mmCIF file of C-alpha atoms and ligand atoms in Angstrom:
data_model
loop_
_atom_site.group_PDB
_atom_site.id
_atom_site.type_symbol
_atom_site.label_atom_id
_atom_site.label_comp_id
_atom_site.label_asym_id
_atom_site.label_seq_id
_atom_site.Cartn_x
_atom_site.Cartn_y
_atom_site.Cartn_z
ATOM 1 C CA MET C 1 13.712 15.997 -17.922
ATOM 2 C CA THR C 2 13.921 12.622 -15.754
ATOM 3 C CA LYS C 3 11.513 9.964 -16.579
ATOM 4 C CA PRO C 4 8.562 10.080 -14.458
ATOM 5 C CA ARG C 5 8.453 7.300 -11.844
ATOM 6 C CA PHE C 6 5.739 5.231 -10.098
ATOM 7 C CA ILE C 7 6.740 4.862 -6.490
ATOM 8 C CA THR C 8 5.015 2.995 -3.889
ATOM 9 C CA PHE C 9 4.811 2.577 0.003
ATOM 10 C CA GLU C 10 4.013 -0.733 1.566
ATOM 11 C CA GLY C 11 3.604 -2.109 5.006
ATOM 12 C CA ILE C 12 1.379 -3.178 7.739
ATOM 13 C CA ASP C 13 -1.327 -1.069 9.235
ATOM 14 C CA GLY C 14 0.099 1.878 11.193
ATOM 15 C CA SER C 15 3.582 1.403 10.077
ATOM 16 C CA GLY C 16 3.913 4.985 8.793
ATOM 17 C CA LYS C 17 3.071 4.739 5.063
ATOM 18 C CA SER C 18 0.864 7.871 4.987
ATOM 19 C CA THR C 19 3.380 10.035 6.899
ATOM 20 C CA GLN C 20 6.323 8.917 4.813
ATOM 21 C CA SER C 21 4.593 9.090 1.388
ATOM 22 C CA ARG C 22 3.601 12.641 2.255
ATOM 23 C CA LEU C 23 7.134 13.436 3.439
ATOM 24 C CA PHE C 24 8.683 12.032 0.253
ATOM 25 C CA ALA C 25 6.265 13.781 -2.088
ATOM 26 C CA ASP C 26 7.331 16.998 -0.335
ATOM 27 C CA ALA C 27 10.961 16.250 -0.910
ATOM 28 C CA LEU C 28 10.382 15.462 -4.551
ATOM 29 C CA ARG C 29 8.400 18.752 -4.981
ATOM 30 C CA ALA C 30 11.311 20.670 -3.141
ATOM 31 C CA GLN C 31 13.675 19.744 -5.893
ATOM 32 C CA GLY C 32 11.147 20.611 -8.754
ATOM 33 C CA THR C 33 9.477 17.381 -9.547
ATOM 34 C CA ASP C 34 5.781 17.338 -10.417
ATOM 35 C CA VAL C 35 4.173 14.703 -8.148
ATOM 36 C CA VAL C 36 0.776 13.156 -7.746
ATOM 37 C CA LEU C 37 0.365 11.754 -4.265
ATOM 38 C CA THR C 38 -2.264 9.119 -4.084
ATOM 39 C CA ARG C 39 -3.407 6.061 -2.085
ATOM 40 C CA GLU C 40 -5.102 2.654 -2.338
ATOM 41 C CA PRO C 41 -7.785 1.579 -1.777
ATOM 42 C CA GLY C 42 -8.994 4.711 -3.437
ATOM 43 C CA GLY C 43 -7.184 7.453 -5.493
ATOM 44 C CA SER C 44 -10.064 8.022 -7.832
ATOM 45 C CA PRO C 45 -13.635 8.839 -7.254
ATOM 46 C CA GLY C 46 -14.735 5.302 -8.065
ATOM 47 C CA ALA C 47 -12.113 3.581 -6.292
ATOM 48 C CA GLU C 48 -12.931 5.768 -3.245
ATOM 49 C CA GLU C 49 -16.435 4.379 -3.336
ATOM 50 C CA ILE C 50 -15.139 0.760 -3.356
ATOM 51 C CA ARG C 51 -12.902 1.748 -0.365
ATOM 52 C CA GLN C 52 -15.833 2.276 1.762
ATOM 53 C CA LEU C 53 -17.170 -1.222 0.961
ATOM 54 C CA VAL C 54 -13.902 -3.020 1.823
ATOM 55 C CA LEU C 55 -12.796 -0.968 4.845
ATOM 56 C CA THR C 56 -15.954 -0.622 6.822
ATOM 57 C CA GLY C 57 -18.393 -3.178 8.591
ATOM 58 C CA ASP C 58 -18.033 -6.614 9.784
ATOM 59 C CA PRO C 59 -14.617 -8.465 9.514
ATOM 60 C CA ASP C 60 -16.484 -11.315 7.930
ATOM 61 C CA ARG C 61 -18.466 -9.049 5.534
ATOM 62 C CA TRP C 62 -16.602 -10.350 2.405
ATOM 63 C CA SER C 63 -15.181 -13.762 1.498
ATOM 64 C CA ALA C 64 -11.232 -13.696 0.631
ATOM 65 C CA GLU C 65 -12.174 -14.209 -3.083
ATOM 66 C CA THR C 66 -14.716 -11.314 -3.211
ATOM 67 C CA GLU C 67 -12.206 -9.121 -1.520
ATOM 68 C CA ILE C 68 -9.623 -9.805 -4.201
ATOM 69 C CA LEU C 69 -12.080 -8.880 -6.925
ATOM 70 C CA LEU C 70 -13.077 -5.534 -5.096
ATOM 71 C CA PHE C 71 -9.481 -4.477 -4.430
ATOM 72 C CA THR C 72 -8.523 -5.309 -8.119
ATOM 73 C CA ALA C 73 -11.604 -3.321 -9.427
ATOM 74 C CA SER C 74 -10.483 -0.429 -7.232
ATOM 75 C CA ARG C 75 -6.999 -0.577 -8.388
ATOM 76 C CA ARG C 76 -8.175 -0.843 -12.141
ATOM 77 C CA ASP C 77 -10.116 2.383 -11.762
ATOM 78 C CA HIS C 78 -7.093 4.085 -9.965
ATOM 79 C CA LEU C 79 -4.791 3.113 -12.723
ATOM 80 C CA GLU C 80 -7.115 4.076 -15.712
ATOM 81 C CA LYS C 81 -8.026 7.534 -14.078
ATOM 82 C CA THR C 82 -5.143 8.535 -11.941
ATOM 83 C CA ILE C 83 -1.992 6.794 -12.265
ATOM 84 C CA SER C 84 -1.464 6.310 -16.033
ATOM 85 C CA PRO C 85 -2.741 9.705 -16.886
ATOM 86 C CA ALA C 86 -0.273 11.338 -14.435
ATOM 87 C CA LEU C 87 2.575 9.297 -15.739
ATOM 88 C CA GLU C 88 1.619 9.955 -19.356
ATOM 89 C CA ALA C 89 1.745 13.740 -18.478
ATOM 90 C CA GLY C 90 5.168 13.283 -17.198
ATOM 91 C CA LYS C 91 4.515 13.395 -13.461
ATOM 92 C CA THR C 92 5.778 11.299 -10.737
ATOM 93 C CA VAL C 93 3.212 9.262 -8.936
ATOM 94 C CA VAL C 94 3.733 8.262 -5.235
ATOM 95 C CA SER C 95 1.054 5.833 -3.947
ATOM 96 C CA ASP C 96 0.368 4.738 -0.304
ATOM 97 C CA ARG C 97 -0.237 1.057 -1.054
ATOM 98 C CA PHE C 98 -0.705 -0.669 -4.414
ATOM 99 C CA ALA C 99 -0.410 -4.328 -5.583
ATOM 100 C CA ASP C 100 1.791 -5.523 -2.932
ATOM 101 C CA SER C 101 -0.864 -5.045 -0.428
ATOM 102 C CA THR C 102 -3.275 -7.448 -2.274
ATOM 103 C CA ARG C 103 -0.441 -9.960 -2.621
ATOM 104 C CA VAL C 104 0.068 -9.921 1.097
ATOM 105 C CA TYR C 105 -3.418 -9.036 2.682
ATOM 106 C CA GLN C 106 -5.464 -11.194 0.253
ATOM 107 C CA GLY C 107 -2.803 -13.599 -1.058
ATOM 108 C CA ALA C 108 -1.211 -14.789 2.214
ATOM 109 C CA THR C 109 -3.460 -14.458 5.188
ATOM 110 C CA ARG C 110 -6.700 -16.525 4.653
ATOM 111 C CA GLY C 111 -5.386 -19.724 2.724
ATOM 112 C CA ASP C 112 -3.014 -19.567 -0.109
ATOM 113 C CA LEU C 113 -4.649 -17.363 -2.745
ATOM 114 C CA ARG C 114 -1.420 -15.906 -3.972
ATOM 115 C CA GLY C 115 -1.921 -17.607 -7.448
ATOM 116 C CA MET C 116 -5.381 -16.147 -7.972
ATOM 117 C CA VAL C 117 -4.043 -12.618 -6.805
ATOM 118 C CA ASP C 118 -1.269 -12.921 -9.475
ATOM 119 C CA ARG C 119 -3.433 -14.032 -12.289
ATOM 120 C CA LEU C 120 -5.889 -11.366 -11.717
ATOM 121 C CA HIS C 121 -3.088 -8.830 -11.539
ATOM 122 C CA GLU C 122 -1.615 -9.970 -14.773
ATOM 123 C CA LEU C 123 -4.964 -9.923 -16.439
ATOM 124 C CA MET C 124 -6.393 -6.510 -15.168
ATOM 125 C CA ILE C 125 -3.388 -4.454 -13.886
ATOM 126 C CA GLY C 126 -0.247 -5.560 -15.407
ATOM 127 C CA ARG C 127 2.063 -2.956 -14.209
ATOM 128 C CA GLU C 128 4.563 -2.818 -11.337
ATOM 129 C CA PRO C 129 6.086 0.226 -9.669
ATOM 130 C CA ASP C 130 9.537 1.434 -10.524
ATOM 131 C CA LEU C 131 10.315 1.569 -6.769
ATOM 132 C CA THR C 132 8.700 0.320 -3.574
ATOM 133 C CA PHE C 133 9.513 1.252 0.074
ATOM 134 C CA ILE C 134 8.437 -1.494 2.425
ATOM 135 C CA ILE C 135 8.269 -0.009 5.855
ATOM 136 C CA ASP C 136 8.879 -2.868 8.463
ATOM 137 C CA MET C 137 8.210 -2.418 12.120
ATOM 138 C CA ASP C 138 7.018 -4.350 15.304
ATOM 139 C CA PRO C 139 3.343 -5.150 14.644
ATOM 140 C CA ALA C 140 2.269 -4.424 18.161
ATOM 141 C CA THR C 141 3.491 -0.888 18.078
ATOM 142 C CA ALA C 142 2.001 -0.382 14.690
ATOM 143 C CA LEU C 143 -1.398 -1.738 15.630
ATOM 144 C CA GLN C 144 -1.481 0.699 18.699
ATOM 145 C CA ARG C 145 -0.645 3.657 16.343
ATOM 146 C CA GLY C 146 -3.131 2.573 13.858
ATOM 147 C CA LEU C 147 -6.116 1.950 16.220
ATOM 148 C CA ALA C 148 -5.387 5.330 18.108
ATOM 149 C CA ARG C 149 -6.473 7.209 14.908
ATOM 150 C CA LYS C 150 -9.930 5.860 15.340
ATOM 151 C CA SER C 151 -10.562 6.194 11.557
ATOM 152 C CA GLY C 152 -13.589 4.069 11.381
ATOM 153 C CA GLU C 153 -11.911 2.047 8.642
ATOM 154 C CA ASP C 154 -10.455 -0.568 10.973
ATOM 155 C CA ARG C 155 -11.819 -3.723 9.274
ATOM 156 C CA PHE C 156 -8.273 -5.179 8.812
ATOM 157 C CA GLU C 157 -6.962 -3.869 12.135
ATOM 158 C CA ASP C 158 -9.815 -5.513 13.831
ATOM 159 C CA PHE C 159 -8.448 -9.035 12.650
ATOM 160 C CA GLY C 160 -5.855 -8.434 15.480
ATOM 161 C CA LEU C 161 -2.253 -9.036 16.296
ATOM 162 C CA PRO C 162 -1.574 -12.498 14.951
ATOM 163 C CA PHE C 163 -2.973 -11.280 11.472
ATOM 164 C CA GLN C 164 -0.536 -8.116 11.607
ATOM 165 C CA GLU C 165 2.408 -10.619 12.357
ATOM 166 C CA THR C 166 1.402 -12.775 9.333
ATOM 167 C CA LEU C 167 1.198 -9.635 7.216
ATOM 168 C CA ARG C 168 4.654 -8.414 8.383
ATOM 169 C CA HIS C 169 6.254 -11.862 7.349
ATOM 170 C CA GLY C 170 4.450 -11.573 4.017
ATOM 171 C CA PHE C 171 5.975 -8.085 3.202
ATOM 172 C CA LEU C 172 9.416 -9.245 4.300
ATOM 173 C CA ALA C 173 9.160 -12.190 2.032
ATOM 174 C CA LEU C 174 8.178 -9.946 -0.859
ATOM 175 C CA ALA C 175 11.004 -7.545 -0.101
ATOM 176 C CA HIS C 176 13.487 -10.490 -0.372
ATOM 177 C CA ALA C 177 11.841 -11.958 -3.495
ATOM 178 C CA GLN C 178 11.925 -8.682 -5.477
ATOM 179 C CA PRO C 179 15.057 -6.747 -4.480
ATOM 180 C CA ASP C 180 15.674 -4.870 -7.464
ATOM 181 C CA ARG C 181 12.278 -2.887 -7.028
ATOM 182 C CA CYS C 182 11.859 -3.145 -3.058
ATOM 183 C CA VAL C 183 13.810 -1.240 -0.540
ATOM 184 C CA LEU C 184 13.254 -2.423 3.176
ATOM 185 C CA ILE C 185 12.895 0.455 5.642
ATOM 186 C CA ASP C 186 13.223 0.116 9.405
ATOM 187 C CA GLY C 187 10.060 1.863 10.729
ATOM 188 C CA ASN C 188 11.045 1.858 14.326
ATOM 189 C CA ARG C 189 12.627 5.303 14.312
ATOM 190 C CA THR C 190 11.342 8.908 14.435
ATOM 191 C CA PRO C 191 9.532 10.027 11.229
ATOM 192 C CA ASP C 192 12.484 12.493 10.513
ATOM 193 C CA GLN C 193 14.999 9.760 10.709
ATOM 194 C CA ILE C 194 12.958 7.436 8.242
ATOM 195 C CA ALA C 195 12.276 10.373 5.882
ATOM 196 C CA SER C 196 15.924 11.383 5.605
ATOM 197 C CA GLU C 197 16.858 7.745 4.541
ATOM 198 C CA ILE C 198 13.976 7.581 1.995
ATOM 199 C CA ALA C 199 14.886 11.243 0.669
ATOM 200 C CA ALA C 200 17.973 9.730 -0.761
ATOM 201 C CA TYR C 201 15.808 8.185 -3.478
ATOM 202 C CA ALA C 202 14.241 11.489 -4.563
HETATM 203 P P1 ADP D 1 -0.155 4.068 7.828
HETATM 204 O O1 ADP D 1 -0.280 4.791 6.785
HETATM 205 O O2 ADP D 1 1.063 3.054 7.599
HETATM 206 O O3 ADP D 1 -1.237 3.423 8.664
HETATM 207 P P2 ADP D 1 0.564 6.528 9.335
HETATM 208 O O4 ADP D 1 1.541 7.259 8.734
HETATM 209 O O5 ADP D 1 -0.888 7.070 9.267
HETATM 210 O O6 ADP D 1 0.690 4.914 9.002
HETATM 211 O O7 ADP D 1 1.006 6.603 10.948
HETATM 212 C C1 ADP D 1 0.109 5.966 11.833
HETATM 213 C C2 ADP D 1 0.210 6.933 13.276
HETATM 214 O O8 ADP D 1 1.345 6.754 13.770
HETATM 215 C C3 ADP D 1 -0.117 8.287 12.817
HETATM 216 O O9 ADP D 1 -0.870 8.749 14.039
HETATM 217 C C4 ADP D 1 1.236 9.032 12.823
HETATM 218 O O10 ADP D 1 1.189 10.267 13.108
HETATM 219 C C5 ADP D 1 2.074 8.100 13.678
HETATM 220 N N1 ADP D 1 3.393 7.875 13.163
HETATM 221 C C6 ADP D 1 3.810 7.751 11.922
HETATM 222 N N2 ADP D 1 5.122 7.556 11.852
HETATM 223 C C7 ADP D 1 5.590 7.465 13.186
HETATM 224 C C8 ADP D 1 6.901 7.269 13.809
HETATM 225 N N3 ADP D 1 7.971 7.037 12.962
HETATM 226 N N4 ADP D 1 6.883 7.215 15.091
HETATM 227 C C9 ADP D 1 5.855 7.463 15.689
HETATM 228 N N5 ADP D 1 4.670 7.596 15.441
HETATM 229 C C10 ADP D 1 4.407 7.677 14.002
HETATM 230 P P1 TYD D 2 -4.740 1.972 4.594
HETATM 231 O O1 TYD D 2 -5.856 3.089 4.456
HETATM 232 O O2 TYD D 2 -3.516 2.230 4.034
HETATM 233 O O3 TYD D 2 -4.731 1.636 6.039
HETATM 234 P P2 TYD D 2 -3.634 1.890 7.310
HETATM 235 O O4 TYD D 2 -3.284 3.325 7.299
HETATM 236 O O5 TYD D 2 -4.445 1.225 8.366
HETATM 237 O O6 TYD D 2 -2.303 1.164 6.886
HETATM 238 O O7 TYD D 2 -5.381 0.766 3.916
HETATM 239 C C1 TYD D 2 -6.686 0.284 4.276
HETATM 240 C C2 TYD D 2 -6.659 -1.260 4.532
HETATM 241 O O8 TYD D 2 -6.757 -1.896 3.445
HETATM 242 C C3 TYD D 2 -5.450 -1.830 5.227
HETATM 243 O O9 TYD D 2 -5.815 -2.514 6.300
HETATM 244 C C4 TYD D 2 -4.954 -2.730 4.247
HETATM 245 C C5 TYD D 2 -6.080 -3.247 3.366
HETATM 246 N N1 TYD D 2 -5.776 -3.439 2.019
HETATM 247 C C6 TYD D 2 -5.927 -4.682 1.580
HETATM 248 O O10 TYD D 2 -6.344 -5.529 2.258
HETATM 249 N N2 TYD D 2 -5.713 -5.087 0.211
HETATM 250 C C7 TYD D 2 -5.200 -4.218 -0.694
HETATM 251 O O11 TYD D 2 -5.124 -4.532 -1.877
HETATM 252 C C8 TYD D 2 -5.098 -2.716 -0.198
HETATM 253 C C9 TYD D 2 -4.621 -1.613 -1.163
HETATM 254 C C10 TYD D 2 -5.385 -2.564 1.183
#
């Protein structure tokens, strides 16, 4: 049996993470791998409740510091209740977003809070994925795709295009800083083209 892997998908809003994490989980299952497909914020009942607090309402609802605490709390619950038990049971975990999202969204967009994000991560989470796909794409197109869904969870999309541009650069910097774990994927293609590139890692 191969070692269970913890694999994450990251990128700006509307970049195709949910679509690709689903297709990748399908590819893994097709080759007989036991997979838990999950997402953040959320992925456990408690973390899904926190999701509602952070994704709905006024863009100014939380300070950047409070937001870091809420995302870290939801991740801790997700790790305790879903990710760690699955890995211990020998399953592969595929998560749509994880700690890199906090590094970029909370760490690099409203002042430089990256140090605080990193300290809290070390204290409360202390685990990195084995493999991370960072889907890169044009923020204007991604924003259109994301808002077209009208999910009602658009608090971050509501910050607008310049915010998404900053996020894109944050994710690119992260991919370059951690090349042994991160794979940069060009998201400006059809879903099938992207999925077949990613399936090579199944
Ligand atoms: P994310 O999880 O990154 O927000 P989604 O996978 O939910 O992205 O995709 C956002 C929207 O764009 C969805 O309506 C989805 O069907 C569509 N979509 C996803 N990937 C592509 C693609 N490669 N080309 C065109 N549309 C896409
Ligand atoms: P998601 O449901 O993946 O949104 P989308 O499909 O639009 O990409 O994530 C919800 C939002 O939460 C997204 O705008 C990014 C934000 N987020 C953070 O700001 N910090 C985090 O740590 C996480 C996990 C998500």
